Coordinates of C-alpha atoms and ligand atoms in Angstrom, one line a residue:
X1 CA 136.1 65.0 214.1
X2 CA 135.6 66.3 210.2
X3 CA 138.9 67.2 208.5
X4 CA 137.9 70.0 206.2
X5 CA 141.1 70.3 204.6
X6 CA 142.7 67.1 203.2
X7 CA 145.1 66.7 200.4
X8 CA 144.7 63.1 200.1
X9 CA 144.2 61.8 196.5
X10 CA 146.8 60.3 194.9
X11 CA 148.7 61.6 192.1
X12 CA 146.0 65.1 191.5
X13 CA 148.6 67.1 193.2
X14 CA 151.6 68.2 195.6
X15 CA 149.8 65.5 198.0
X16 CA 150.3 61.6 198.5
X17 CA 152.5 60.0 195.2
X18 CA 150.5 56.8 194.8
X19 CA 147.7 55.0 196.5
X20 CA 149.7 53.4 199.5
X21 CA 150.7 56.5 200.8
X22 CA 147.0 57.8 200.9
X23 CA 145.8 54.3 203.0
X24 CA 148.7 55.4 205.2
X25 CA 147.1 58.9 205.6
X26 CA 143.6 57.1 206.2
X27 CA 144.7 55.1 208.6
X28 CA 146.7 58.3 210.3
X29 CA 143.2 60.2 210.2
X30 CA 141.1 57.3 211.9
X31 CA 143.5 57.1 214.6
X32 CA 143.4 60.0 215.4
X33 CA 139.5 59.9 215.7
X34 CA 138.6 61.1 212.3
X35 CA 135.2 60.1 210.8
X36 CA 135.0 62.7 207.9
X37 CA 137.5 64.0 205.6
X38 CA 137.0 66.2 202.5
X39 CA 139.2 65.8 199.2
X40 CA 140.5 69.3 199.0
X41 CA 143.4 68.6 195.6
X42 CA 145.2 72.2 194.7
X43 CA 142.2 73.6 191.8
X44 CA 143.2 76.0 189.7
X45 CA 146.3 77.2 190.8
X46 CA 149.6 77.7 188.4
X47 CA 150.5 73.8 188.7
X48 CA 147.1 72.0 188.9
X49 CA 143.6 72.3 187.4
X50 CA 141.3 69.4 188.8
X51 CA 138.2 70.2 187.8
X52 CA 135.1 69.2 189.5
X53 CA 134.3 65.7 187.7
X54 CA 138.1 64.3 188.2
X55 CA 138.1 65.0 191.7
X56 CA 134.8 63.2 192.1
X57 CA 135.9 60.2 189.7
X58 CA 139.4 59.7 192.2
X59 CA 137.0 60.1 195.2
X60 CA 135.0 57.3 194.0
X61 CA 138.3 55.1 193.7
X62 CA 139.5 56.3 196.6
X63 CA 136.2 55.0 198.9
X64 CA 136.3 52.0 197.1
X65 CA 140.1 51.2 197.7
X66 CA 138.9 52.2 201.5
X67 CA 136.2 49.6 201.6
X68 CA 138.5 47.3 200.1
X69 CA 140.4 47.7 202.6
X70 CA 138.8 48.0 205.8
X71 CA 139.5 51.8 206.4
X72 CA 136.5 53.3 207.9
X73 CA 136.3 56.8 207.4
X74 CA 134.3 58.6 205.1
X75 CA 135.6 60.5 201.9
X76 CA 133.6 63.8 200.9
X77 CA 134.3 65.6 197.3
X78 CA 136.0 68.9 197.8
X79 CA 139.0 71.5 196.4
X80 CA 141.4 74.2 197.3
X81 CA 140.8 76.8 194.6
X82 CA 143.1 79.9 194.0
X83 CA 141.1 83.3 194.2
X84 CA 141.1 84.2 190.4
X85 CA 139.0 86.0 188.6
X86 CA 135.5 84.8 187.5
X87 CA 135.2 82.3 190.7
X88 CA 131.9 82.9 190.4
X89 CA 130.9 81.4 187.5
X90 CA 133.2 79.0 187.6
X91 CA 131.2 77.8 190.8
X92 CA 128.2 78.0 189.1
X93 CA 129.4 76.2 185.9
X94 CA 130.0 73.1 188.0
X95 CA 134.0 73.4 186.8
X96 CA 135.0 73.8 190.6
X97 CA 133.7 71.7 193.0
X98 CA 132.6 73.4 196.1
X99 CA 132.7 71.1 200.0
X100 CA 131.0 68.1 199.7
X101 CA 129.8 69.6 196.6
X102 CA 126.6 71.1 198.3
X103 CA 127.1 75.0 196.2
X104 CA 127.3 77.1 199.7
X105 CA 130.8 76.8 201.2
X106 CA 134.1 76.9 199.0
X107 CA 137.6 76.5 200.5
X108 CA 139.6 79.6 198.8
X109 CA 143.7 79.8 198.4
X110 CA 145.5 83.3 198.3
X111 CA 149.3 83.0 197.1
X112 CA 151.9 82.7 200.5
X113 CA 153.2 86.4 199.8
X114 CA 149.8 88.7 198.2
X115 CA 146.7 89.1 198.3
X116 CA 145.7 89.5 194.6
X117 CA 144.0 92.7 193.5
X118 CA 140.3 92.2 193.4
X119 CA 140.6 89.5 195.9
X120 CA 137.9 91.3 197.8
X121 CA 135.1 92.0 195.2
X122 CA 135.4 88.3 194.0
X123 CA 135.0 86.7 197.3
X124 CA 131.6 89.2 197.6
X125 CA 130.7 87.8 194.5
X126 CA 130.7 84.4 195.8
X127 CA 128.9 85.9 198.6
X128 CA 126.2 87.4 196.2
X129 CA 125.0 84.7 195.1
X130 CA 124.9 82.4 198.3
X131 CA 128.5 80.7 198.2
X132 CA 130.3 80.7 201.5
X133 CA 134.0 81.6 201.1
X134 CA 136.3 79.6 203.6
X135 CA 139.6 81.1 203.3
X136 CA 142.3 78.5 203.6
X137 CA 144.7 79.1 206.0
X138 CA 145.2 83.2 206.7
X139 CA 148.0 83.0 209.0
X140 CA 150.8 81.0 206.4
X141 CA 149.8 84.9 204.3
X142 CA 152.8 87.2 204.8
X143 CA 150.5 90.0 204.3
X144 CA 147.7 88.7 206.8
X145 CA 150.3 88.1 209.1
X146 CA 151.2 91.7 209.5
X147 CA 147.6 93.2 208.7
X148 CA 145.5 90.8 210.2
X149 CA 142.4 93.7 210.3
X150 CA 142.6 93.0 206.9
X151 CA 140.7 89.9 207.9
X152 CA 138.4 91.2 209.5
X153 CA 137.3 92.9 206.7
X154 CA 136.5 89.7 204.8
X155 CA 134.9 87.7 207.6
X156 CA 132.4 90.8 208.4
X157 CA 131.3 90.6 204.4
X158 CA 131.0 86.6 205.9
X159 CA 133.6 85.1 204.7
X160 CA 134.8 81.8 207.3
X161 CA 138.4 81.2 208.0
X162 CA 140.4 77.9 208.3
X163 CA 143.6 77.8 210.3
X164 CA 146.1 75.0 209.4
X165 CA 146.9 72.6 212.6
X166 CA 150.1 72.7 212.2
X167 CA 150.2 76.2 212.3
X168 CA 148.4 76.1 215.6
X169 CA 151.0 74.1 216.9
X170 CA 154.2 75.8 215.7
X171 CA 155.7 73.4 212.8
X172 CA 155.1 76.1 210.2
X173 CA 157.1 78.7 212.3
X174 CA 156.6 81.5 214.6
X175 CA 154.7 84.2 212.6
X176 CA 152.6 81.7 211.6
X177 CA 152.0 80.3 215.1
X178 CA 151.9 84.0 216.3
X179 CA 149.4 84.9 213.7
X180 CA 147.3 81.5 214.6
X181 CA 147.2 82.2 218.0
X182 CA 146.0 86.3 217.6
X183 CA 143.1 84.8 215.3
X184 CA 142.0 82.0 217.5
X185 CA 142.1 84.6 220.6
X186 CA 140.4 87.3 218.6
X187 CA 137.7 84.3 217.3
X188 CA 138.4 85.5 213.5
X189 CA 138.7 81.8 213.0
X190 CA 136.2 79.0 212.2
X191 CA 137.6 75.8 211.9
X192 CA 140.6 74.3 212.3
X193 CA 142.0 71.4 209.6
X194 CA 145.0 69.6 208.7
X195 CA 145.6 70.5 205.2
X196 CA 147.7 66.8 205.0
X197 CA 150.0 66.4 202.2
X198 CA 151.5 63.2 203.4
X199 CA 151.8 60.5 206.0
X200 CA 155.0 61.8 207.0
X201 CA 156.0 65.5 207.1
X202 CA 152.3 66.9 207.4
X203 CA 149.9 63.7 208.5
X204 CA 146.2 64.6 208.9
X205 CA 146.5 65.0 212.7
X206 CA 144.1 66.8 214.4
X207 CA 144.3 66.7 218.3
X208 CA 147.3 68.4 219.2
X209 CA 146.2 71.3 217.8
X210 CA 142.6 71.1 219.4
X211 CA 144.8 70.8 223.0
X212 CA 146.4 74.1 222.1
X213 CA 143.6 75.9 220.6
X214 CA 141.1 74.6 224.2
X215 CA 144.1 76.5 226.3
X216 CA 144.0 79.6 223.9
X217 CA 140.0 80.0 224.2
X218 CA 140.0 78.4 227.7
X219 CA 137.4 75.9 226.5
X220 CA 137.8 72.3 225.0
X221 CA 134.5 72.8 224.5
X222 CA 134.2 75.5 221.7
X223 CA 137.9 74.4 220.3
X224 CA 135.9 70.9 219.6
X225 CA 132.9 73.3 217.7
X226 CA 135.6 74.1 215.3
X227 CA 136.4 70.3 214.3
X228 CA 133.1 69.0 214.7
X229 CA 130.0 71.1 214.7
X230 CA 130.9 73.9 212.4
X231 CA 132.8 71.5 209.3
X232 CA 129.3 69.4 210.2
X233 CA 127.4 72.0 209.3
X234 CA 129.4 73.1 206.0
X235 CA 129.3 69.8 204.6
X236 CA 125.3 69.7 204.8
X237 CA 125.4 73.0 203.6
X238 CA 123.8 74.7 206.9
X239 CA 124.8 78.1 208.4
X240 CA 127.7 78.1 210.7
X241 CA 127.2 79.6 214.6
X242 CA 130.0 81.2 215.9
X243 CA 130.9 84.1 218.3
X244 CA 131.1 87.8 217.1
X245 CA 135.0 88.4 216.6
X246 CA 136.9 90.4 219.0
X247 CA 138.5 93.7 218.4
X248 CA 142.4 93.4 217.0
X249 CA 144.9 95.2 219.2
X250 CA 147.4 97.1 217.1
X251 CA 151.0 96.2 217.1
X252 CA 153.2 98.9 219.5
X253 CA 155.3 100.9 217.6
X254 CA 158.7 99.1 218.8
X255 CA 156.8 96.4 217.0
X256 CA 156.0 97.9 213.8
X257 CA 159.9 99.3 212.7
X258 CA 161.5 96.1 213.8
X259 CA 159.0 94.0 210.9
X260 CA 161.9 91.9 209.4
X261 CA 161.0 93.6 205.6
X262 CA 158.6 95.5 203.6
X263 CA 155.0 94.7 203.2
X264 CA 155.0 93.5 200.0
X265 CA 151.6 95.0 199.3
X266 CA 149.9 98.2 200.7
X267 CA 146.0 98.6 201.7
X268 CA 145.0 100.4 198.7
X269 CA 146.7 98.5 196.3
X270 CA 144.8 95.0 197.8
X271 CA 141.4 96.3 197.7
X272 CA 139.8 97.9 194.5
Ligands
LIG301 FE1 145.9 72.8 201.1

């Protein structure tokens, strides 16, 4: 399996401390039958900048510390960059590294409670000039929790989604779950990853979650695509199959008054 979504350097972020807790996480990932993980260090949000040559300079140290000792499992150069504006050409400036640093697929953070203004136009940017938008983990968004049609939106202009395996599996709570479920089931979902912090509270794991997900789609077979074939085929920079989404259903109305507050942000004010 290829973990697309792996906070694993030390000390570049909210991820592992120091190096020991990172060689825990390695050894977490190959036991769980993980070949490939990519680097993914918070880029460009409020706390942390890690621009594309330090992240490659600590994945460097980090294979090396691997070979050292005996870990095999391979270590591919990535980030998880806030949506901001002038993505663009901050991809194309080299300041952000992109997955495995091939410039087509980029693994894109919105904030836990918005979607930013402009969010929209920037990801068709990206799209514009050839860069694949994987947005990281949808269903932790309040707002694409209760509009996931807003979703939909940005995977018909061919943006890819990632949903978080803990997500999948309930340990982020239920509108996450709920939300992770409706996407898998409604194939408006991609790939599935860990997005690890640490070797305790949220270990690169995958397999649970690839149990749950082959009894949502009823196939082990096309929950393995989205662990194997498709993070295959973004690392070497190759279009990604996958089958047209299904229609959303809309929430009943009993539903819709009992939200537990506000949305904190309407249609028109997302999109320009
Ligand atoms: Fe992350």
């Amino acid at each position: 399996m290829i973990d697309l979504h792996c906070h694993i350097l030390p000390g570049l972020d909210d991820g592992p401390a120091g190096m020991e807790q990172s060689l825990d996480m390695a050894k977490q990932a190959v036991a769980d039958g993980i070949q490939t993980l990519v680097a993914t260090p918070h880029t460009l949000n409020e706390f942390y900048d890690n621009p594309l040559q330090h992240v490659e300079d600590n994945v460097n140290r980090l294979r090396k510390t691997f070979r050292k000792n005996r870990i095999n499992i391979n270590v591919c150069t990535g980030s998880e960059v806030r949506i901001c504006a002038g993505l663009k050409q901050k991809v194309i400036a080299k300041e952000v590294a992109t997955l495995n640093n091939n410039g087509r697929y980029i693994l894109v953070e919105f904030p836990v409670h918005v979607i930013p203004p402009g969010s929209k136009e920037e990801l068709f940017q990206l799209k514009l000039h050839n860069i694949t938008p994987i947005l990281a983990h949808p269903e932790r968004n309040l707002v694409f929790q209760h509009q996931p049609e807003l979703l939909s939106d940005l995977t018909a202009m061919g943006c890819l989604v990632q949903i978080t395996a803990m997500s999948i599996t309930g340990r982020f709570g239920r509108e996450a779950m709920e939300c992770a479920h409706k996407l898998l089931k409604n194939r408006l979902s991609h790939v599935i990853a860990t997005d690890a912090h640490s070797p305790t509270n949220r270990p690169p794991i995958l397999s649970p979650a690839v149990q749950v997900c082959a009894r949502i789609l009823g196939s082990l077979k096309e929950a393995r695509e989205m662990v194997v074939n498709r993070p295959q085929a973004i690392l070497n920079g190759e279009p990604v199959k996958a089958p047209e989404p299904r229609p959303l259903c809309k929430k009943k109305w009993w539903f819709n008054w009992a939200l537990p507050y506000p949305l904190p942000i309407n249609h028109s004010t997302i999109y320009h």
